[in-house]
Amino acid sequence: MAPSPELIAYYASGKPLVCELDANPFLCEFWPPEELEQYNHEYEVSEYAPGYFGFATSGGGEMFALAPNGAIVCLPFVGMEPAAASPVAPSWSAFEGMLRNAL
């Protein structure tokens, strides 16, 4: 899976890349845009969670990812699999609306 147009637009807008979040896990640290593909490859996202695309970390052992259905989920780095995905937001726009207090 590739980054969504909404994710690309977020990076292009110059918005903060480290934010508090209005939901657990409460912190979102976006990966550098030029390293998205590399991080997804190194974490073997396509092998362990086919169809998902990671783009950030919670800073605590989880990655934020775009799910195949367009939802934003948290996946654990250890034990990564679709069944372990915790829902965060039903869509990118809902997720972006949860970002607060750039750090």
XYZ file of N, CA and C in Angstrom:
309
model
N 0.852 -1.180 0.000
C 0.000 0.000 0.000
C 0.896 1.240 0.000
N 0.442 2.273 -0.605
C 1.180 3.540 -0.686
C 0.505 4.586 0.204
N 1.212 5.678 0.477
C 0.579 6.728 1.277
C -0.651 7.279 0.570
N -1.649 7.621 1.353
C -2.883 8.164 0.783
C -2.659 9.605 0.339
N -3.494 10.099 -0.570
C -3.403 11.511 -0.963
C -3.559 12.451 0.235
N -4.396 12.057 1.211
C -4.590 12.889 2.400
C -3.312 12.978 3.239
N -2.605 11.869 3.356
C -1.343 11.871 4.103
C -0.306 12.720 3.383
N -0.207 12.582 2.099
C 0.732 13.388 1.314
C 0.395 14.873 1.461
N -0.891 15.196 1.412
C -1.322 16.591 1.562
C -0.992 17.117 2.957
N -1.107 16.258 3.979
C -0.777 16.689 5.338
C 0.698 17.089 5.410
N 1.565 16.247 4.886
C 2.992 16.576 4.880
C 3.258 17.862 4.089
N 2.633 17.988 2.941
C 2.861 19.154 2.076
C 2.385 20.451 2.723
N 1.410 20.357 3.624
C 0.849 21.554 4.257
C 1.791 22.181 5.275
N 2.809 21.427 5.693
C 3.728 21.949 6.702
C 3.180 21.888 8.110
N 2.113 21.133 8.325
C 1.531 21.003 9.663
C 2.503 20.257 10.576
N 2.314 20.370 11.889
C 3.234 19.738 12.843
C 3.343 18.227 12.652
N 4.538 17.706 12.910
C 4.771 16.273 12.770
C 4.827 15.554 14.116
N 4.725 16.291 15.204
C 4.607 15.703 16.536
C 3.436 16.408 17.216
N 2.417 15.624 17.559
C 1.185 16.194 18.103
C 0.645 15.319 19.225
N -0.113 15.949 20.109
C -0.928 15.186 21.034
C -2.156 14.721 20.257
N -2.801 13.693 20.775
C -3.943 13.103 20.097
C -5.092 12.995 21.091
N -6.296 13.244 20.623
C -7.486 13.174 21.477
C -7.958 11.748 21.735
N -7.088 10.759 21.608
C -7.448 9.364 21.851
C -6.187 8.600 22.244
N -6.366 7.496 22.918
C -5.242 6.649 23.254
C -4.606 6.175 21.949
N -3.327 6.311 21.760
C -2.214 6.436 22.694
C -1.762 7.857 22.988
N -2.496 8.869 22.605
C -2.315 10.257 23.029
C -1.107 11.003 22.464
N -0.242 10.361 21.698
C 0.890 11.043 21.066
C 1.077 10.472 19.675
N 1.335 11.337 18.723
C 1.576 10.921 17.339
C 2.830 11.618 16.839
N 3.842 10.830 16.510
C 5.075 11.344 15.935
C 5.169 10.829 14.497
N 4.872 11.718 13.555
C 4.918 11.326 12.148
C 6.348 10.989 11.742
N 6.500 9.969 10.918
C 7.805 9.638 10.361
C 8.148 10.664 9.289
N 9.431 10.921 9.051
C 9.797 11.845 7.974
C 9.219 11.344 6.644
N 8.641 12.222 5.849
C 7.974 11.773 4.617
C 8.905 11.016 3.674
N 10.170 11.413 3.633
C 11.104 10.741 2.725
C 11.501 9.348 3.229
N 11.091 8.988 4.448
C 11.449 7.688 5.005
C 10.252 6.749 5.173
N 9.078 7.156 4.715
C 7.881 6.325 4.881
C 8.052 4.936 4.267
N 8.462 4.891 3.015
C 8.612 3.603 2.329
C 9.667 2.747 3.030
N 10.776 3.365 3.435
C 11.855 2.648 4.114
C 11.364 2.055 5.435
N 10.659 2.846 6.242
C 10.170 2.350 7.521
C 9.178 1.203 7.319
N 8.280 1.341 6.342
C 7.326 0.266 6.079
C 8.046 -1.007 5.655
N 9.106 -0.851 4.886
C 9.895 -2.011 4.459
C 10.632 -2.624 5.652
N 11.303 -1.790 6.443
C 12.082 -2.296 7.581
C 11.205 -2.967 8.632
N 10.021 -2.444 8.867
C 9.102 -3.049 9.831
C 8.317 -4.212 9.217
N 8.513 -4.470 7.929
C 7.865 -5.564 7.212
C 6.343 -5.496 7.322
N 5.831 -4.282 7.173
C 4.390 -4.067 7.294
C 3.624 -4.885 6.257
N 4.102 -4.903 5.012
C 3.360 -5.632 3.974
C 3.326 -7.134 4.243
N 4.305 -7.651 4.982
C 4.314 -9.078 5.314
C 3.396 -9.390 6.490
N 3.487 -8.583 7.556
C 2.742 -8.871 8.774
C 1.343 -8.259 8.805
N 1.142 -7.175 8.093
C -0.171 -6.513 8.048
C -0.445 -6.088 6.607
N -0.676 -7.053 5.720
C -0.893 -6.734 4.294
C -2.012 -5.718 4.108
N -1.749 -4.736 3.253
C -2.743 -3.717 2.951
C -2.665 -2.494 3.852
N -1.873 -2.551 4.907
C -1.717 -1.426 5.825
C -0.480 -0.617 5.433
N -0.470 0.661 5.822
C 0.666 1.525 5.536
C 0.961 2.371 6.761
N 2.108 2.121 7.396
C 2.493 2.863 8.583
C 2.996 4.255 8.228
N 2.725 5.231 9.131
C 3.173 6.599 8.863
C 3.653 7.338 10.107
N 3.501 6.737 11.297
C 3.878 7.445 12.523
C 4.036 6.437 13.649
N 4.582 6.919 14.760
C 4.703 6.102 15.960
C 3.999 6.793 17.118
N 3.601 5.986 18.085
C 3.019 6.518 19.311
C 4.119 6.853 20.312
N 5.346 6.470 19.985
C 6.450 6.647 20.913
C 6.476 5.569 21.978
N 5.579 4.597 21.860
C 5.480 3.563 22.889
C 5.247 2.172 22.351
N 5.862 1.824 21.236
C 5.749 0.458 20.738
C 4.629 0.205 19.759
N 3.998 1.263 19.273
C 2.914 1.109 18.305
C 3.138 2.047 17.127
N 2.629 1.637 15.990
C 2.654 2.516 14.821
C 1.236 2.884 14.443
N 1.087 4.097 13.948
C -0.163 4.505 13.324
C -0.099 4.054 11.881
N -1.197 3.529 11.387
C -1.223 3.030 10.013
C -2.567 3.316 9.365
N -2.513 3.455 8.054
C -3.728 3.523 7.241
C -4.164 2.089 6.988
N -5.397 1.769 7.309
C -5.944 0.437 7.068
C -6.482 0.359 5.643
N -6.648 -0.839 5.130
C -7.186 -0.977 3.764
C -8.529 -0.282 3.552
N -9.340 -0.155 4.610
C -10.652 0.492 4.482
C -10.600 2.004 4.664
N -9.370 2.578 4.828
C -9.223 4.019 4.977
C -9.213 4.497 6.419
N -9.462 3.593 7.358
C -9.433 3.961 8.778
C -7.986 4.134 9.241
N -7.819 4.831 10.353
C -6.511 4.960 10.993
C -6.524 4.043 12.210
N -5.484 3.220 12.304
C -5.382 2.257 13.394
C -4.000 2.340 14.034
N -3.875 1.736 15.204
C -2.576 1.519 15.837
C -2.275 0.036 15.730
N -1.061 -0.268 15.291
C -0.583 -1.646 15.218
C 0.635 -1.765 16.120
N 0.730 -2.841 16.915
C 1.926 -3.023 17.720
C 3.105 -3.399 16.820
N 4.288 -2.893 17.148
C 5.473 -3.280 16.386
C 5.776 -4.753 16.603
N 5.555 -5.256 17.809
C 5.759 -6.673 18.110
C 4.378 -7.320 18.140
N 4.204 -8.345 17.324
C 2.899 -8.979 17.216
C 2.000 -8.292 16.203
N 2.640 -7.585 15.259
C 1.891 -6.853 14.239
C 1.089 -7.827 13.372
N -0.200 -7.603 13.310
C -1.086 -8.335 12.415
C -2.418 -7.591 12.389
N -3.176 -7.733 11.322
C -4.443 -7.000 11.239
C -5.361 -7.221 12.443
N -5.380 -8.425 13.002
C -6.254 -8.701 14.140
C -5.852 -7.902 15.379
N -4.606 -7.438 15.430
C -4.123 -6.675 16.584
C -4.339 -5.174 16.429
N -4.911 -4.752 15.307
C -5.113 -3.322 15.058
C -6.148 -2.738 16.016
N -5.784 -1.624 16.630
C -6.715 -0.893 17.494
C -7.238 0.310 16.726
N -8.556 0.435 16.567
C -9.091 1.571 15.820
C -8.802 2.896 16.524
N -8.434 3.893 15.733
C -8.195 5.237 16.253
C -9.215 6.204 15.672
N -9.402 6.154 14.347
C -10.348 7.055 13.668
C -10.878 6.356 12.417
N -12.113 6.628 12.039
C -12.699 5.963 10.872
C -12.171 6.472 9.532
N -11.509 7.633 9.535
C -11.022 8.219 8.281
C -9.857 9.156 8.577
N -9.157 9.547 7.511
C -8.057 10.501 7.691
C -8.580 11.826 8.239
N -9.673 12.327 7.700
C -10.169 13.626 8.158
C -10.554 13.578 9.634
N -11.135 12.477 10.090
C -11.460 12.344 11.508
C -10.183 12.283 12.341
N -9.163 11.575 11.855
C -7.894 11.493 12.554
C -7.234 12.869 12.642
N -7.200 13.569 11.539
C -6.564 14.893 11.533
C -7.273 15.839 12.506
N -8.572 15.674 12.652
C -9.327 16.495 13.589
C -9.014 16.184 15.047
N -8.376 15.036 15.310
C -8.020 14.633 16.659
C -6.640 15.139 17.066
N -5.857 15.646 16.121
C -4.492 16.108 16.408
C -4.549 17.443 17.118
N -3.788 17.584 18.193
C -3.787 18.791 19.015
C -2.374 19.162 19.439
N -2.218 20.385 19.872
C -1.033 20.848 20.587
C 0.281 20.344 19.991
N 0.628 20.899 18.900
C 1.912 20.528 18.288
C 3.017 20.652 19.313
N 3.863 19.662 19.354
C 4.954 19.641 20.339
C 6.277 19.952 19.681
